[in-house]
mmCIF file of C-alpha atoms in Angstrom:
data_model
loop_
_atom_site.group_PDB
_atom_site.id
_atom_site.type_symbol
_atom_site.label_atom_id
_atom_site.label_comp_id
_atom_site.label_asym_id
_atom_site.label_seq_id
_atom_site.Cartn_x
_atom_site.Cartn_y
_atom_site.Cartn_z
ATOM 1 C CA MET A 1 -10.385 20.015 -12.730
ATOM 2 C CA GLU A 2 -7.261 18.007 -11.887
ATOM 3 C CA ASP A 3 -7.197 16.699 -8.339
ATOM 4 C CA GLU A 4 -4.833 18.695 -6.143
ATOM 5 C CA HIS A 5 -2.791 15.626 -5.144
ATOM 6 C CA LEU A 6 -2.055 14.865 -8.795
ATOM 7 C CA ALA A 7 -0.644 18.303 -9.589
ATOM 8 C CA ARG A 8 2.607 18.028 -11.512
ATOM 9 C CA THR A 9 3.969 21.468 -10.681
ATOM 10 C CA SER A 10 5.352 22.461 -7.314
ATOM 11 C CA PRO A 11 6.893 25.522 -5.701
ATOM 12 C CA SER A 12 9.966 23.618 -4.524
ATOM 13 C CA ALA A 13 11.891 20.421 -5.047
ATOM 14 C CA VAL A 14 11.068 17.162 -3.332
ATOM 15 C CA ARG A 15 13.717 15.309 -1.373
ATOM 16 C CA ILE A 16 13.436 11.760 -0.083
ATOM 17 C CA GLU A 17 14.356 10.836 3.498
ATOM 18 C CA ALA A 18 14.684 7.289 4.789
ATOM 19 C CA VAL A 19 12.512 6.637 7.841
ATOM 20 C CA THR A 20 14.514 6.940 11.053
ATOM 21 C CA PRO A 21 13.512 7.222 14.715
ATOM 22 C CA ARG A 22 13.643 11.003 14.227
ATOM 23 C CA ASN A 23 11.000 11.165 11.471
ATOM 24 C CA ARG A 24 9.048 7.954 12.149
ATOM 25 C CA ASP A 25 6.182 9.858 13.810
ATOM 26 C CA ALA A 26 5.739 12.017 10.694
ATOM 27 C CA PHE A 27 5.481 8.860 8.573
ATOM 28 C CA VAL A 28 2.934 7.277 10.927
ATOM 29 C CA GLU A 29 0.850 10.452 11.049
ATOM 30 C CA TRP A 30 0.652 10.577 7.244
ATOM 31 C CA ALA A 31 -0.112 6.852 6.980
ATOM 32 C CA ILE A 32 -2.986 7.073 9.459
ATOM 33 C CA ALA A 33 -4.410 10.146 7.745
ATOM 34 C CA HIS A 34 -4.188 8.811 4.180
ATOM 35 C CA GLY A 35 -3.905 5.009 4.356
ATOM 36 C CA ALA A 36 -7.590 4.423 3.722
ATOM 37 C CA GLU A 37 -7.357 6.324 0.434
ATOM 38 C CA HIS A 38 -5.814 3.240 -1.091
ATOM 39 C CA ASP A 39 -5.570 0.214 1.213
ATOM 40 C CA ASP A 40 -5.789 0.331 5.000
ATOM 41 C CA SER A 41 -4.829 -3.324 5.516
ATOM 42 C CA TYR A 42 -1.525 -2.315 7.108
ATOM 43 C CA THR A 43 -2.123 1.286 8.163
ATOM 44 C CA GLN A 44 -4.345 0.908 11.204
ATOM 45 C CA GLU A 45 -2.813 2.056 14.467
ATOM 46 C CA LEU A 46 -1.963 -1.417 15.757
ATOM 47 C CA ASP A 47 -0.277 -2.267 12.436
ATOM 48 C CA LEU A 48 1.788 0.878 12.685
ATOM 49 C CA ASP A 49 2.795 0.105 16.265
ATOM 50 C CA MET A 50 5.014 -2.583 14.705
ATOM 51 C CA PHE A 51 6.353 -0.315 11.945
ATOM 52 C CA PRO A 52 8.849 -0.788 10.461
ATOM 53 C CA THR A 53 8.960 -4.565 10.083
ATOM 54 C CA PRO A 54 12.277 -6.346 9.361
ATOM 55 C CA GLY A 55 13.632 -5.334 5.973
ATOM 56 C CA GLU A 56 10.857 -2.804 5.342
ATOM 57 C CA ILE A 57 11.899 -0.098 2.881
ATOM 58 C CA ALA A 58 10.299 3.152 4.019
ATOM 59 C CA ALA A 59 10.734 6.840 3.236
ATOM 60 C CA LEU A 60 9.139 10.258 3.382
ATOM 61 C CA ALA A 61 8.943 12.852 0.615
ATOM 62 C CA VAL A 62 9.709 16.309 2.018
ATOM 63 C CA SER A 63 9.316 19.753 0.494
ATOM 64 C CA ASP A 64 9.775 23.085 2.272
ATOM 65 C CA ASN A 65 10.439 21.040 5.436
ATOM 66 C CA ARG A 66 6.958 19.532 5.262
ATOM 67 C CA THR A 67 5.974 15.936 4.579
ATOM 68 C CA VAL A 68 4.298 15.653 1.168
ATOM 69 C CA GLY A 69 4.170 11.880 0.871
ATOM 70 C CA VAL A 70 5.311 8.514 2.219
ATOM 71 C CA ALA A 71 6.115 5.077 0.858
ATOM 72 C CA SER A 72 6.757 1.743 2.512
ATOM 73 C CA LEU A 73 7.437 -1.597 0.845
ATOM 74 C CA MET A 74 7.159 -4.740 2.974
ATOM 75 C CA VAL A 75 9.458 -7.566 1.880
ATOM 76 C CA ASP A 76 9.641 -9.750 5.008
ATOM 77 C CA GLY A 77 7.866 -12.958 3.998
ATOM 78 C CA PHE A 78 6.656 -11.507 0.697
ATOM 79 C CA GLY A 79 10.199 -11.485 -0.669
ATOM 80 C CA GLU A 80 10.388 -15.269 -0.309
ATOM 81 C CA SER A 81 7.854 -15.432 -3.150
ATOM 82 C CA GLY A 82 9.630 -12.734 -5.178
ATOM 83 C CA LEU A 83 7.110 -10.091 -4.081
ATOM 84 C CA GLY A 84 6.988 -6.778 -2.279
ATOM 85 C CA ARG A 85 3.742 -5.304 -0.963
ATOM 86 C CA PHE A 86 3.344 -1.604 -0.359
ATOM 87 C CA ARG A 87 2.056 -0.783 3.093
ATOM 88 C CA ILE A 88 1.408 2.645 1.638
ATOM 89 C CA LEU A 89 2.380 4.679 -1.416
ATOM 90 C CA HIS A 90 0.730 8.069 -1.130
ATOM 91 C CA ALA A 91 1.750 11.656 -1.863
ATOM 92 C CA ALA A 92 0.333 15.121 -2.292
ATOM 93 C CA ARG A 93 1.636 15.561 -5.830
ATOM 94 C CA PHE A 94 2.882 13.513 -8.749
ATOM 95 C CA GLU A 95 6.597 14.245 -8.539
ATOM 96 C CA ALA A 96 6.593 13.077 -4.931
ATOM 97 C CA TYR A 97 5.009 9.778 -6.033
ATOM 98 C CA ALA A 98 7.655 9.372 -8.737
ATOM 99 C CA ALA A 99 10.540 10.219 -6.422
ATOM 100 C CA LEU A 100 9.313 7.870 -3.688
ATOM 101 C CA LEU A 101 8.836 4.988 -6.104
ATOM 102 C CA GLU A 102 12.284 5.493 -7.650
ATOM 103 C CA TRP A 103 13.887 5.592 -4.187
ATOM 104 C CA VAL A 104 12.124 2.421 -3.040
ATOM 105 C CA LEU A 105 12.820 0.412 -6.197
ATOM 106 C CA ALA A 106 16.516 1.278 -6.005
ATOM 107 C CA ARG A 107 16.638 -0.530 -2.649
ATOM 108 C CA VAL A 108 14.540 -3.665 -3.130
ATOM 109 C CA PRO A 109 16.338 -7.018 -2.719
ATOM 110 C CA ALA A 110 17.380 -8.727 -5.939
ATOM 111 C CA ALA A 111 14.920 -11.560 -5.261
ATOM 112 C CA VAL A 112 11.916 -9.236 -5.557
ATOM 113 C CA ARG A 113 10.485 -9.347 -9.084
ATOM 114 C CA HIS A 114 7.064 -7.769 -8.567
ATOM 115 C CA VAL A 115 5.609 -5.112 -6.264
ATOM 116 C CA TYR A 116 1.953 -4.341 -5.706
ATOM 117 C CA LEU A 117 -0.707 -2.505 -3.719
ATOM 118 C CA PHE A 118 -4.494 -2.300 -3.605
ATOM 119 C CA LEU A 119 -6.766 0.647 -4.406
ATOM 120 C CA PRO A 120 -10.521 1.026 -4.054
ATOM 121 C CA ASP A 121 -12.215 0.415 -7.391
ATOM 122 C CA GLY A 122 -12.567 3.697 -9.262
ATOM 123 C CA SER A 123 -10.006 5.547 -7.139
ATOM 124 C CA ALA A 124 -8.533 8.616 -8.799
ATOM 125 C CA LEU A 125 -5.125 7.404 -7.641
ATOM 126 C CA GLY A 126 -5.309 4.653 -10.256
ATOM 127 C CA GLU A 127 -4.421 7.166 -12.956
ATOM 128 C CA THR A 128 -1.330 8.159 -10.995
ATOM 129 C CA LEU A 129 -0.220 4.533 -10.640
ATOM 130 C CA GLU A 130 -0.806 3.984 -14.349
ATOM 131 C CA GLN A 131 1.479 6.898 -15.136
ATOM 132 C CA LEU A 132 4.096 5.309 -12.887
ATOM 133 C CA GLY A 133 3.938 2.024 -14.823
ATOM 134 C CA PHE A 134 1.567 -0.028 -12.656
ATOM 135 C CA VAL A 135 -1.166 -2.149 -14.238
ATOM 136 C CA PRO A 136 -4.273 -3.804 -12.739
ATOM 137 C CA THR A 137 -3.539 -7.496 -12.126
ATOM 138 C CA ARG A 138 -6.500 -8.826 -10.125
ATOM 139 C CA TYR A 139 -9.522 -7.807 -8.096
ATOM 140 C CA ALA A 140 -10.742 -8.440 -4.577
ATOM 141 C CA VAL A 141 -14.102 -7.865 -2.928
ATOM 142 C CA ILE A 142 -14.935 -6.934 0.645
ATOM 143 C CA LEU A 143 -18.056 -8.500 2.114
ATOM 144 C CA GLU A 144 -19.957 -7.580 5.261
ATOM 145 C CA ARG A 145 -22.445 -9.417 7.450
ATOM 146 C CA ALA A 146 -24.927 -7.391 9.495
ATOM 147 C CA PRO A 147 -25.696 -8.439 13.090
ATOM 148 C CA ALA A 148 -27.810 -11.586 12.928
ATOM 149 C CA PRO A 149 -28.032 -14.943 14.672
ATOM 150 C CA VAL A 150 -25.278 -17.351 13.642
ATOM 151 C CA PRO A 151 -26.580 -20.782 12.574
ATOM 152 C CA SER A 152 -25.496 -23.800 14.593
ATOM 153 C CA VAL A 153 -22.038 -25.126 13.900
ATOM 154 C CA VAL A 154 -22.112 -28.644 12.532
ATOM 155 C CA ALA A 155 -18.666 -30.141 12.006
ATOM 156 C CA PRO A 156 -18.298 -32.776 9.282
ATOM 157 C CA PRO A 157 -18.667 -36.308 10.697
ATOM 158 C CA THR A 158 -15.031 -36.988 9.817
ATOM 159 C CA GLY A 159 -13.632 -34.141 11.924
ATOM 160 C CA GLU A 160 -13.937 -31.603 14.695
ATOM 161 C CA ILE A 161 -13.343 -27.888 15.231
ATOM 162 C CA ARG A 162 -11.236 -26.824 18.213
ATOM 163 C CA ARG A 163 -9.967 -23.508 19.553
ATOM 164 C CA ALA A 164 -6.422 -22.832 18.401
ATOM 165 C CA GLU A 165 -3.795 -22.706 21.120
ATOM 166 C CA ALA A 166 -0.230 -21.410 21.011
ATOM 167 C CA GLU A 167 1.061 -24.932 20.488
ATOM 168 C CA ASP A 168 -1.008 -25.183 17.273
ATOM 169 C CA ALA A 169 1.243 -22.725 15.413
ATOM 170 C CA GLN A 170 2.960 -25.447 13.393
ATOM 171 C CA ALA A 171 -0.380 -26.991 12.409
ATOM 172 C CA TRP A 172 -1.710 -23.547 11.523
ATOM 173 C CA ALA A 173 1.253 -22.859 9.246
ATOM 174 C CA LYS A 174 0.873 -26.242 7.547
ATOM 175 C CA VAL A 175 -2.786 -25.596 6.716
ATOM 176 C CA VAL A 176 -2.203 -22.047 5.457
ATOM 177 C CA ASN A 177 0.637 -23.130 3.172
ATOM 178 C CA SER A 178 -1.526 -25.875 1.675
ATOM 179 C CA ALA A 179 -4.810 -23.960 1.450
ATOM 180 C CA PHE A 180 -3.311 -20.817 -0.082
ATOM 181 C CA ALA A 181 -0.399 -22.298 -2.037
ATOM 182 C CA HIS A 182 -1.694 -21.002 -5.368
ATOM 183 C CA GLU A 183 -3.165 -17.708 -4.156
ATOM 184 C CA PRO A 184 -1.574 -14.536 -5.570
ATOM 185 C CA GLY A 185 0.385 -12.741 -2.866
ATOM 186 C CA HIS A 186 0.817 -15.836 -0.689
ATOM 187 C CA TYR A 187 4.201 -16.359 0.894
ATOM 188 C CA PRO A 188 5.400 -19.273 3.054
ATOM 189 C CA MET A 189 3.858 -19.276 6.518
ATOM 190 C CA THR A 190 6.213 -20.347 9.285
ATOM 191 C CA ALA A 191 5.370 -21.498 12.788
ATOM 192 C CA GLU A 192 6.848 -18.234 14.069
ATOM 193 C CA ARG A 193 4.606 -16.137 11.839
ATOM 194 C CA ALA A 194 1.615 -18.294 12.728
ATOM 195 C CA ALA A 195 2.314 -17.706 16.420
ATOM 196 C CA GLU A 196 2.214 -13.956 15.762
ATOM 197 C CA VAL A 197 -1.199 -14.285 14.085
ATOM 198 C CA LEU A 198 -2.579 -16.392 16.926
ATOM 199 C CA GLY A 199 -1.182 -14.026 19.548
ATOM 200 C CA ASP A 200 -2.110 -10.737 17.865
ATOM 201 C CA PRO A 201 -3.741 -8.341 20.372
ATOM 202 C CA ARG A 202 -6.667 -7.839 17.975
ATOM 203 C CA ALA A 203 -7.509 -11.552 17.937
ATOM 204 C CA ILE A 204 -10.941 -12.518 19.260
ATOM 205 C CA ALA A 205 -10.646 -16.242 18.546
ATOM 206 C CA SER A 206 -8.892 -18.729 16.274
ATOM 207 C CA PHE A 207 -9.878 -22.272 15.354
ATOM 208 C CA VAL A 208 -8.344 -25.361 13.788
ATOM 209 C CA ALA A 209 -10.308 -28.121 12.055
ATOM 210 C CA TRP A 210 -8.959 -31.616 12.598
ATOM 211 C CA CYS A 211 -9.425 -34.990 10.936
ATOM 212 C CA GLY A 212 -8.015 -37.261 13.580
ATOM 213 C CA SER A 213 -4.521 -35.932 14.240
ATOM 214 C CA GLU A 214 -4.315 -34.077 10.919
ATOM 215 C CA PRO A 215 -5.093 -30.313 10.736
ATOM 216 C CA VAL A 216 -7.257 -29.576 7.688
ATOM 217 C CA GLY A 217 -8.609 -26.036 8.177
ATOM 218 C CA VAL A 218 -8.168 -22.793 10.095
ATOM 219 C CA SER A 219 -10.050 -19.604 10.845
ATOM 220 C CA THR A 220 -9.311 -16.523 12.888
ATOM 221 C CA VAL A 221 -11.349 -13.423 13.631
ATOM 222 C CA TRP A 222 -10.009 -10.071 14.824
ATOM 223 C CA ARG A 223 -11.723 -6.995 16.102
ATOM 224 C CA ASP A 224 -11.746 -4.137 13.601
ATOM 225 C CA ASP A 225 -10.349 -1.065 15.307
ATOM 226 C CA GLU A 226 -11.714 1.168 12.555
ATOM 227 C CA GLU A 227 -15.358 0.129 13.032
ATOM 228 C CA GLN A 228 -16.880 -0.076 16.507
ATOM 229 C CA GLY A 229 -18.582 -3.419 17.061
ATOM 230 C CA SER A 230 -17.209 -4.874 13.843
ATOM 231 C CA ALA A 231 -14.981 -7.927 13.496
ATOM 232 C CA GLU A 232 -12.918 -9.159 10.551
ATOM 233 C CA VAL A 233 -12.427 -12.779 9.565
ATOM 234 C CA VAL A 234 -8.789 -12.419 8.544
ATOM 235 C CA THR A 235 -8.070 -16.083 7.774
ATOM 236 C CA LEU A 236 -10.326 -18.893 6.566
ATOM 237 C CA GLY A 237 -8.742 -21.788 4.732
ATOM 238 C CA VAL A 238 -9.156 -25.518 4.169
ATOM 239 C CA VAL A 239 -6.577 -27.842 2.624
ATOM 240 C CA PRO A 240 -7.554 -29.048 -0.878
ATOM 241 C CA SER A 241 -8.084 -32.667 0.198
ATOM 242 C CA ALA A 242 -10.726 -31.624 2.749
ATOM 243 C CA GLN A 243 -12.578 -29.007 0.710
ATOM 244 C CA GLY A 244 -16.233 -29.534 -0.123
ATOM 245 C CA GLN A 245 -16.936 -31.408 3.124
ATOM 246 C CA GLY A 246 -18.302 -28.533 5.217
ATOM 247 C CA PHE A 247 -15.157 -27.573 7.127
ATOM 248 C CA GLY A 248 -15.089 -24.054 5.693
ATOM 249 C CA ARG A 249 -18.680 -23.335 6.704
ATOM 250 C CA ALA A 250 -18.132 -24.763 10.202
ATOM 251 C CA LEU A 251 -14.941 -22.726 10.703
ATOM 252 C CA LEU A 252 -16.666 -19.566 9.492
ATOM 253 C CA ARG A 253 -19.620 -20.040 11.827
ATOM 254 C CA ARG A 254 -17.357 -20.706 14.809
ATOM 255 C CA ALA A 255 -15.501 -17.467 14.084
ATOM 256 C CA LEU A 256 -18.721 -15.462 13.682
ATOM 257 C CA ALA A 257 -20.243 -16.913 16.859
ATOM 258 C CA ALA A 258 -17.102 -16.146 18.864
ATOM 259 C CA ALA A 259 -17.052 -12.565 17.623
ATOM 260 C CA ALA A 260 -20.735 -12.020 18.390
ATOM 261 C CA GLU A 261 -20.349 -13.459 21.882
ATOM 262 C CA ALA A 262 -17.431 -11.074 22.477
ATOM 263 C CA GLY A 263 -19.541 -8.061 21.470
ATOM 264 C CA TRP A 264 -18.536 -7.739 17.805
ATOM 265 C CA PRO A 265 -21.738 -8.718 15.939
ATOM 266 C CA THR A 266 -20.918 -7.164 12.556
ATOM 267 C CA ALA A 267 -18.329 -9.035 10.512
ATOM 268 C CA SER A 268 -16.366 -8.462 7.325
ATOM 269 C CA LEU A 269 -13.942 -10.436 5.193
ATOM 270 C CA SER A 270 -12.355 -10.271 1.767
ATOM 271 C CA THR A 271 -11.631 -12.659 -1.070
ATOM 272 C CA GLY A 272 -10.614 -12.642 -4.703
ATOM 273 C CA SER A 273 -13.450 -11.692 -7.031
ATOM 274 C CA ALA A 274 -12.709 -14.808 -9.113
ATOM 275 C CA ASN A 275 -13.009 -17.165 -6.123
ATOM 276 C CA LYS A 276 -16.535 -18.357 -6.877
ATOM 277 C CA PRO A 277 -16.682 -21.158 -4.256
ATOM 278 C CA ALA A 278 -15.720 -18.727 -1.496
ATOM 279 C CA LEU A 279 -18.218 -16.115 -2.684
ATOM 280 C CA THR A 280 -20.964 -18.743 -2.787
ATOM 281 C CA LEU A 281 -20.176 -19.781 0.793
ATOM 282 C CA TYR A 282 -20.058 -16.224 2.116
ATOM 283 C CA THR A 283 -23.268 -15.040 0.461
ATOM 284 C CA SER A 284 -25.054 -18.167 1.741
ATOM 285 C CA GLU A 285 -23.965 -17.116 5.257
ATOM 286 C CA SER A 286 -25.586 -13.663 4.896
ATOM 287 C CA PHE A 287 -22.534 -11.711 3.704
ATOM 288 C CA ARG A 288 -22.974 -9.144 0.962
ATOM 289 C CA VAL A 289 -20.400 -7.388 -1.210
ATOM 290 C CA VAL A 290 -19.860 -3.800 -0.031
ATOM 291 C CA ASP A 291 -16.618 -2.799 -1.753
ATOM 292 C CA LYS A 292 -14.212 -3.797 -4.504
ATOM 293 C CA ARG A 293 -10.433 -3.390 -4.578
ATOM 294 C CA VAL A 294 -8.047 -3.381 -7.522
ATOM 295 C CA CYS A 295 -4.566 -4.848 -7.189
ATOM 296 C CA TRP A 296 -2.060 -2.692 -9.062
ATOM 297 C CA GLY A 297 1.236 -4.412 -9.852
ATOM 298 C CA LEU A 298 4.597 -3.390 -11.242
ATOM 299 C CA ASP A 299 7.273 -5.776 -12.500
ATOM 300 C CA VAL A 300 10.736 -4.952 -11.211
ATOM 301 C CA ALA A 301 13.699 -5.156 -13.555
ATOM 302 C CA PRO A 302 16.278 -7.824 -12.627
ATOM 303 C CA ARG A 303 19.280 -6.396 -10.814
ATOM 304 C CA ALA A 304 22.337 -7.572 -8.963
ATOM 305 C CA GLU A 305 22.395 -7.919 -5.186
ATOM 306 C CA ALA A 306 24.004 -4.855 -3.592
ATOM 307 C CA GLY A 307 27.470 -5.283 -2.121
#
C-alpha cells in the first residue's frame, strides 16, 4: 500500500508561503517533528534556534490552513562552492514536495549549481526524491563508540595537541580548508565561521594540533542533544602534509577523553563510506558502523541573477 505521505491526490490545493516571523513557529514545529525522517543534522532544537540563517530560502506548504510540508535551503557558505544544502525538505504528500521544490529553486542564487540532502539508506522518501529529479551521488556512514576507557593520548614527536581557544579561529579555519579541500560539500571556512564552531553552546571541547607554530590538525566534540549521555565528534581533520603521523588518532582520543570526563561517554561521528583511512582509524578506536546515509543531489539549471 502506498505510504500516506506519498499520496498524489489531495482534497484541496497546496499554496506555498515564505517563512516569516508570523509562521516561523509552524516551520520549526514541523522540522522538529519530521527532521529525523531524512537528515537531522540541522533540525535539532539548538540548530533551529538560529533559523533562518543569512540567505536561507525557507517556506511552508499549506492546505486547508494547515501546514502539510516545509522546505529550507541553506546557501550561506555552501553557495561559495556553488552548492545549496537542504536543512529539510519534507511534506505530507507528493504535490506539496513538488510545489516546495519549485518555489525554492526559483529563488536560489545564480551561483548555486547543485542542491542536495541526505536520507537514511532505504528510506521510502528516496522514491519521492527520484520522482522529483534527484539522484544518489554519494554515501556516508554513522559510527558509534560505546562507553569504554579511552587509550592514552600520545602526540607525534614532531608536535603537540592543545585546547583550542577563541584566538585560534584563524588557525582552525586554515586547517579545515586544507584538510577538507577536496571533500564533497566543503565550502571555505572563515575565521568568523570557525569562531562560531568553537563558541557553539553544544561544544564540550576543541583541540588544535601544532607542529611548532604551524597548525596541522583540529578536532571538536559536541554534546548530542538527541541522545542523553552521547557526544558527537563533529570535526576531525589533519592537513595532507601531516597525515599518517598519528595526529588524527591523538586528536580523536583527546576529544573522546574530554567528552567522557564531561559525562558524555558514548560518542558518534560520520564520514564518507569511501574514506577508507578514516574508517580504519575509527574502527581501530572501537567505533562501529550503526547507520548509512545516502546523499541525494539535483543539478540546478543555469539562470540569470535576479534584478
